[in-house]
């Protein structure tokens, strides 16, 4: 097939997994990665465009079938609440608006469990506000919002609290067979499946339980 996919956040935990799945899929003839850094890998189907995301309107893009937004950071890494909001809300929303001009069919974005604009927690507020703003983009046929729980995987950066939670999650799973987190690879598989299977139009929300099921399909 001759579909073109676009991804942001391809150097992250879930994004790296999504990128490999897209490159290995015969449904896409080209995969465009928008990223701040230079290309980390080479592949005949991969086109890397370096950007600081302030010039999205100036980037020339072909028609995009599916866009995968895997951006995400922490307040500590971003340096401030304002900088965090830029990465986790402003850029994902600006990208979605820009891709309307590129005939985007499905915008698949990672939000978070507990996303709510009225939440007591700033992190969940930001994710909730992103979801609310995306819901207003009626020119995109499908907007798929993923709300995974604790992401389990091997990050290049170490986050102490998250690392402890992941260790506990794995111990609980070993003892009880239950896992309150979700593997990053499963989130990636679910994202790609949602895009390729065309599961619905309008705004669709997928919680962790649904993502685990989709990952196994």
PDB file of N, CA, C and O in Angstrom, residues 60-110:
ATOM      1  N   UNK A  60       6.815  21.370   4.709  1.00  0.00           N
ATOM      2  CA  UNK A  60       6.044  20.829   3.587  1.00  0.00           C
ATOM      3  C   UNK A  60       5.883  19.330   3.774  1.00  0.00           C
ATOM      4  O   UNK A  60       6.872  18.595   3.913  1.00  0.00           O
ATOM      5  N   UNK A  61       4.645  18.876   3.798  1.00  0.00           N
ATOM      6  CA  UNK A  61       4.349  17.464   4.025  1.00  0.00           C
ATOM      7  C   UNK A  61       3.430  16.931   2.930  1.00  0.00           C
ATOM      8  O   UNK A  61       2.562  17.667   2.442  1.00  0.00           O
ATOM      9  N   UNK A  62       3.565  15.662   2.591  1.00  0.00           N
ATOM     10  CA  UNK A  62       2.615  15.027   1.669  1.00  0.00           C
ATOM     11  C   UNK A  62       1.332  14.689   2.427  1.00  0.00           C
ATOM     12  O   UNK A  62       1.209  15.001   3.616  1.00  0.00           O
ATOM     13  N   UNK A  63       0.375  14.073   1.768  1.00  0.00           N
ATOM     14  CA  UNK A  63      -0.833  13.626   2.460  1.00  0.00           C
ATOM     15  C   UNK A  63      -0.469  12.534   3.466  1.00  0.00           C
ATOM     16  O   UNK A  63       0.212  11.565   3.120  1.00  0.00           O
ATOM     17  N   UNK A  64      -0.918  12.703   4.691  1.00  0.00           N
ATOM     18  CA  UNK A  64      -0.609  11.776   5.775  1.00  0.00           C
ATOM     19  C   UNK A  64      -1.857  10.960   6.104  1.00  0.00           C
ATOM     20  O   UNK A  64      -2.914  11.529   6.383  1.00  0.00           O
ATOM     21  N   UNK A  65      -1.731   9.650   6.083  1.00  0.00           N
ATOM     22  CA  UNK A  65      -2.864   8.797   6.443  1.00  0.00           C
ATOM     23  C   UNK A  65      -3.031   8.727   7.956  1.00  0.00           C
ATOM     24  O   UNK A  65      -4.118   8.970   8.483  1.00  0.00           O
ATOM     25  N   UNK A  66      -1.950   8.401   8.651  1.00  0.00           N
ATOM     26  CA  UNK A  66      -2.007   8.207  10.098  1.00  0.00           C
ATOM     27  C   UNK A  66      -0.855   8.949  10.766  1.00  0.00           C
ATOM     28  O   UNK A  66       0.297   8.847  10.320  1.00  0.00           O
ATOM     29  N   UNK A  67      -1.165   9.658  11.840  1.00  0.00           N
ATOM     30  CA  UNK A  67      -0.132  10.353  12.608  1.00  0.00           C
ATOM     31  C   UNK A  67      -0.106   9.800  14.021  1.00  0.00           C
ATOM     32  O   UNK A  67      -1.156   9.627  14.650  1.00  0.00           O
ATOM     33  N   UNK A  68       1.080   9.535  14.528  1.00  0.00           N
ATOM     34  CA  UNK A  68       1.271   8.940  15.845  1.00  0.00           C
ATOM     35  C   UNK A  68       2.012   9.933  16.731  1.00  0.00           C
ATOM     36  O   UNK A  68       3.179  10.237  16.481  1.00  0.00           O
ATOM     37  N   UNK A  69       1.335  10.432  17.751  1.00  0.00           N
ATOM     38  CA  UNK A  69       1.943  11.404  18.657  1.00  0.00           C
ATOM     39  C   UNK A  69       2.339  10.704  19.948  1.00  0.00           C
ATOM     40  O   UNK A  69       1.480  10.332  20.751  1.00  0.00           O
ATOM     41  N   UNK A  70       3.631  10.521  20.132  1.00  0.00           N
ATOM     42  CA  UNK A  70       4.158   9.818  21.304  1.00  0.00           C
ATOM     43  C   UNK A  70       4.975  10.755  22.194  1.00  0.00           C
ATOM     44  O   UNK A  70       5.834  10.305  22.957  1.00  0.00           O
ATOM     45  N   UNK A  71       4.722  12.043  22.081  1.00  0.00           N
ATOM     46  CA  UNK A  71       5.458  13.005  22.890  1.00  0.00           C
ATOM     47  C   UNK A  71       5.046  12.928  24.353  1.00  0.00           C
ATOM     48  O   UNK A  71       3.890  12.686  24.672  1.00  0.00           O
ATOM     49  N   UNK A  72       6.007  13.148  25.211  1.00  0.00           N
ATOM     50  CA  UNK A  72       5.714  13.159  26.638  1.00  0.00           C
ATOM     51  C   UNK A  72       6.980  13.430  27.427  1.00  0.00           C
ATOM     52  O   UNK A  72       8.066  12.999  27.040  1.00  0.00           O
ATOM     53  N   UNK A  73       6.849  14.168  28.502  1.00  0.00           N
ATOM     54  CA  UNK A  73       8.004  14.463  29.338  1.00  0.00           C
ATOM     55  C   UNK A  73       7.555  14.532  30.798  1.00  0.00           C
ATOM     56  O   UNK A  73       6.449  14.093  31.133  1.00  0.00           O
ATOM     57  N   UNK A  74       8.391  15.029  31.652  1.00  0.00           N
ATOM     58  CA  UNK A  74       8.045  15.263  33.054  1.00  0.00           C
ATOM     59  C   UNK A  74       8.349  16.723  33.371  1.00  0.00           C
ATOM     60  O   UNK A  74       9.132  17.372  32.668  1.00  0.00           O
ATOM     61  N   UNK A  75       7.731  17.233  34.426  1.00  0.00           N
ATOM     62  CA  UNK A  75       7.994  18.620  34.810  1.00  0.00           C
ATOM     63  C   UNK A  75       9.470  18.787  35.164  1.00  0.00           C
ATOM     64  O   UNK A  75      10.094  19.786  34.819  1.00  0.00           O
ATOM     65  N   UNK A  76      10.038  17.778  35.823  1.00  0.00           N
ATOM     66  CA  UNK A  76      11.454  17.852  36.213  1.00  0.00           C
ATOM     67  C   UNK A  76      12.345  17.960  34.993  1.00  0.00           C
ATOM     68  O   UNK A  76      13.249  18.795  34.936  1.00  0.00           O
ATOM     69  N   UNK A  77      12.090  17.125  33.979  1.00  0.00           N
ATOM     70  CA  UNK A  77      12.929  17.152  32.778  1.00  0.00           C
ATOM     71  C   UNK A  77      12.682  18.411  31.968  1.00  0.00           C
ATOM     72  O   UNK A  77      13.615  19.015  31.419  1.00  0.00           O
ATOM     73  N   UNK A  78      11.418  18.840  31.881  1.00  0.00           N
ATOM     74  CA  UNK A  78      11.089  20.033  31.105  1.00  0.00           C
ATOM     75  C   UNK A  78      11.644  21.296  31.753  1.00  0.00           C
ATOM     76  O   UNK A  78      12.010  22.252  31.067  1.00  0.00           O
ATOM     77  N   UNK A  79      11.685  21.315  33.087  1.00  0.00           N
ATOM     78  CA  UNK A  79      12.246  22.453  33.800  1.00  0.00           C
ATOM     79  C   UNK A  79      11.226  23.376  34.428  1.00  0.00           C
ATOM     80  O   UNK A  79      11.556  24.159  35.319  1.00  0.00           O
ATOM     81  N   UNK A  80       9.987  23.306  33.952  1.00  0.00           N
ATOM     82  CA  UNK A  80       8.940  24.152  34.516  1.00  0.00           C
ATOM     83  C   UNK A  80       7.586  23.624  34.063  1.00  0.00           C
ATOM     84  O   UNK A  80       7.496  22.833  33.120  1.00  0.00           O
ATOM     85  N   UNK A  81       6.526  24.083  34.738  1.00  0.00           N
ATOM     86  CA  UNK A  81       5.181  23.683  34.326  1.00  0.00           C
ATOM     87  C   UNK A  81       4.870  24.196  32.922  1.00  0.00           C
ATOM     88  O   UNK A  81       4.227  23.516  32.126  1.00  0.00           O
ATOM     89  N   UNK A  82       5.341  25.407  32.626  1.00  0.00           N
ATOM     90  CA  UNK A  82       5.090  25.985  31.303  1.00  0.00           C
ATOM     91  C   UNK A  82       5.753  25.162  30.209  1.00  0.00           C
ATOM     92  O   UNK A  82       5.150  24.876  29.157  1.00  0.00           O
ATOM     93  N   UNK A  83       6.997  24.769  30.431  1.00  0.00           N
ATOM     94  CA  UNK A  83       7.718  23.965  29.445  1.00  0.00           C
ATOM     95  C   UNK A  83       7.095  22.587  29.295  1.00  0.00           C
ATOM     96  O   UNK A  83       7.013  22.040  28.190  1.00  0.00           O
ATOM     97  N   UNK A  84       6.635  22.021  30.409  1.00  0.00           N
ATOM     98  CA  UNK A  84       5.957  20.729  30.361  1.00  0.00           C
ATOM     99  C   UNK A  84       4.680  20.825  29.530  1.00  0.00           C
ATOM    100  O   UNK A  84       4.391  19.969  28.698  1.00  0.00           O
ATOM    101  N   UNK A  85       3.923  21.892  29.748  1.00  0.00           N
ATOM    102  CA  UNK A  85       2.668  22.085  29.024  1.00  0.00           C
ATOM    103  C   UNK A  85       2.910  22.238  27.525  1.00  0.00           C
ATOM    104  O   UNK A  85       2.118  21.788  26.703  1.00  0.00           O
ATOM    105  N   UNK A  86       4.037  22.854  27.176  1.00  0.00           N
ATOM    106  CA  UNK A  86       4.365  23.028  25.757  1.00  0.00           C
ATOM    107  C   UNK A  86       4.553  21.672  25.078  1.00  0.00           C
ATOM    108  O   UNK A  86       4.050  21.441  23.969  1.00  0.00           O
ATOM    109  N   UNK A  87       5.272  20.772  25.746  1.00  0.00           N
ATOM    110  CA  UNK A  87       5.561  19.461  25.158  1.00  0.00           C
ATOM    111  C   UNK A  87       4.334  18.553  25.149  1.00  0.00           C
ATOM    112  O   UNK A  87       4.051  17.874  24.162  1.00  0.00           O
ATOM    113  N   UNK A  88       3.592  18.543  26.249  1.00  0.00           N
ATOM    114  CA  UNK A  88       2.510  17.578  26.400  1.00  0.00           C
ATOM    115  C   UNK A  88       1.143  18.081  25.947  1.00  0.00           C
ATOM    116  O   UNK A  88       0.207  17.289  25.871  1.00  0.00           O
ATOM    117  N   UNK A  89       1.046  19.361  25.637  1.00  0.00           N
ATOM    118  CA  UNK A  89      -0.238  19.905  25.190  1.00  0.00           C
ATOM    119  C   UNK A  89      -0.100  20.745  23.917  1.00  0.00           C
ATOM    120  O   UNK A  89      -0.735  20.451  22.906  1.00  0.00           O
ATOM    121  N   UNK A  90       0.712  21.797  23.968  1.00  0.00           N
ATOM    122  CA  UNK A  90       0.755  22.750  22.859  1.00  0.00           C
ATOM    123  C   UNK A  90       1.270  22.133  21.562  1.00  0.00           C
ATOM    124  O   UNK A  90       0.683  22.330  20.492  1.00  0.00           O
ATOM    125  N   UNK A  91       2.366  21.391  21.634  1.00  0.00           N
ATOM    126  CA  UNK A  91       2.913  20.796  20.412  1.00  0.00           C
ATOM    127  C   UNK A  91       1.984  19.722  19.837  1.00  0.00           C
ATOM    128  O   UNK A  91       1.702  19.736  18.631  1.00  0.00           O
ATOM    129  N   UNK A  92       1.480  18.780  20.643  1.00  0.00           N
ATOM    130  CA  UNK A  92       0.547  17.787  20.079  1.00  0.00           C
ATOM    131  C   UNK A  92      -0.684  18.423  19.431  1.00  0.00           C
ATOM    132  O   UNK A  92      -1.153  17.962  18.385  1.00  0.00           O
ATOM    133  N   UNK A  93      -1.206  19.492  20.035  1.00  0.00           N
ATOM    134  CA  UNK A  93      -2.387  20.140  19.473  1.00  0.00           C
ATOM    135  C   UNK A  93      -2.036  20.908  18.199  1.00  0.00           C
ATOM    136  O   UNK A  93      -2.757  20.839  17.196  1.00  0.00           O
ATOM    137  N   UNK A  94      -0.922  21.629  18.213  1.00  0.00           N
ATOM    138  CA  UNK A  94      -0.492  22.373  17.028  1.00  0.00           C
ATOM    139  C   UNK A  94      -0.219  21.429  15.861  1.00  0.00           C
ATOM    140  O   UNK A  94      -0.543  21.733  14.704  1.00  0.00           O
ATOM    141  N   UNK A  95       0.360  20.271  16.158  1.00  0.00           N
ATOM    142  CA  UNK A  95       0.635  19.293  15.108  1.00  0.00           C
ATOM    143  C   UNK A  95      -0.662  18.783  14.488  1.00  0.00           C
ATOM    144  O   UNK A  95      -0.775  18.673  13.266  1.00  0.00           O
ATOM    145  N   UNK A  96      -1.631  18.476  15.320  1.00  0.00           N
ATOM    146  CA  UNK A  96      -2.919  17.994  14.813  1.00  0.00           C
ATOM    147  C   UNK A  96      -3.554  19.025  13.887  1.00  0.00           C
ATOM    148  O   UNK A  96      -4.059  18.692  12.803  1.00  0.00           O
ATOM    149  N   UNK A  97      -3.525  20.290  14.285  1.00  0.00           N
ATOM    150  CA  UNK A  97      -4.092  21.352  13.444  1.00  0.00           C
ATOM    151  C   UNK A  97      -3.333  21.461  12.121  1.00  0.00           C
ATOM    152  O   UNK A  97      -3.945  21.646  11.069  1.00  0.00           O
ATOM    153  N   UNK A  98      -2.008  21.348  12.193  1.00  0.00           N
ATOM    154  CA  UNK A  98      -1.200  21.440  10.964  1.00  0.00           C
ATOM    155  C   UNK A  98      -1.519  20.300  10.009  1.00  0.00           C
ATOM    156  O   UNK A  98      -1.588  20.486   8.782  1.00  0.00           O
ATOM    157  N   UNK A  99      -1.756  19.111  10.536  1.00  0.00           N
ATOM    158  CA  UNK A  99      -1.956  17.938   9.683  1.00  0.00           C
ATOM    159  C   UNK A  99      -3.334  17.905   9.025  1.00  0.00           C
ATOM    160  O   UNK A  99      -3.546  17.108   8.103  1.00  0.00           O
ATOM    161  N   UNK A 100      -4.236  18.750   9.466  1.00  0.00           N
ATOM    162  CA  UNK A 100      -5.529  18.846   8.778  1.00  0.00           C
ATOM    163  C   UNK A 100      -5.298  19.213   7.318  1.00  0.00           C
ATOM    164  O   UNK A 100      -5.978  18.707   6.415  1.00  0.00           O
ATOM    165  N   UNK A 101      -4.299  20.066   7.065  1.00  0.00           N
ATOM    166  CA  UNK A 101      -3.975  20.485   5.695  1.00  0.00           C
ATOM    167  C   UNK A 101      -3.346  19.366   4.892  1.00  0.00           C
ATOM    168  O   UNK A 101      -3.240  19.465   3.668  1.00  0.00           O
ATOM    169  N   UNK A 102      -2.904  18.312   5.566  1.00  0.00           N
ATOM    170  CA  UNK A 102      -2.260  17.185   4.874  1.00  0.00           C
ATOM    171  C   UNK A 102      -3.186  15.983   4.774  1.00  0.00           C
ATOM    172  O   UNK A 102      -2.732  14.847   4.665  1.00  0.00           O
ATOM    173  N   UNK A 103      -4.497  16.258   4.822  1.00  0.00           N
ATOM    174  CA  UNK A 103      -5.526  15.218   4.643  1.00  0.00           C
ATOM    175  C   UNK A 103      -5.425  14.090   5.658  1.00  0.00           C
ATOM    176  O   UNK A 103      -5.675  12.924   5.332  1.00  0.00           O
ATOM    177  N   UNK A 104      -5.057  14.418   6.881  1.00  0.00           N
ATOM    178  CA  UNK A 104      -4.910  13.409   7.931  1.00  0.00           C
ATOM    179  C   UNK A 104      -6.205  12.638   8.155  1.00  0.00           C
ATOM    180  O   UNK A 104      -7.284  13.225   8.243  1.00  0.00           O
ATOM    181  N   UNK A 105      -6.096  11.316   8.254  1.00  0.00           N
ATOM    182  CA  UNK A 105      -7.257  10.459   8.478  1.00  0.00           C
ATOM    183  C   UNK A 105      -7.412  10.049   9.939  1.00  0.00           C
ATOM    184  O   UNK A 105      -8.518   9.904  10.434  1.00  0.00           O
ATOM    185  N   UNK A 106      -6.294   9.827  10.629  1.00  0.00           N
ATOM    186  CA  UNK A 106      -6.374   9.382  12.023  1.00  0.00           C
ATOM    187  C   UNK A 106      -5.202   9.941  12.810  1.00  0.00           C
ATOM    188  O   UNK A 106      -4.042   9.793  12.419  1.00  0.00           O
ATOM    189  N   UNK A 107      -5.519  10.619  13.913  1.00  0.00           N
ATOM    190  CA  UNK A 107      -4.503  11.155  14.806  1.00  0.00           C
ATOM    191  C   UNK A 107      -4.524  10.301  16.065  1.00  0.00           C
ATOM    192  O   UNK A 107      -5.507  10.291  16.819  1.00  0.00           O
ATOM    193  N   UNK A 108      -3.454   9.549  16.281  1.00  0.00           N
ATOM    194  CA  UNK A 108      -3.383   8.634  17.409  1.00  0.00           C
ATOM    195  C   UNK A 108      -2.405   9.221  18.425  1.00  0.00           C
ATOM    196  O   UNK A 108      -1.224   9.395  18.132  1.00  0.00           O
ATOM    197  N   UNK A 109      -2.885   9.538  19.607  1.00  0.00           N
ATOM    198  CA  UNK A 109      -2.078  10.272  20.567  1.00  0.00           C
ATOM    199  C   UNK A 109      -2.105   9.594  21.935  1.00  0.00           C
ATOM    200  O   UNK A 109      -3.133   9.071  22.367  1.00  0.00           O
ATOM    201  N   UNK A 110      -0.965   9.622  22.616  1.00  0.00           N
ATOM    202  CA  UNK A 110      -0.877   9.065  23.960  1.00  0.00           C
ATOM    203  C   UNK A 110      -1.226  10.144  24.981  1.00  0.00           C
ATOM    204  O   UNK A 110      -0.571  11.184  25.044  1.00  0.00           O
TER     205      UNK A 110
END
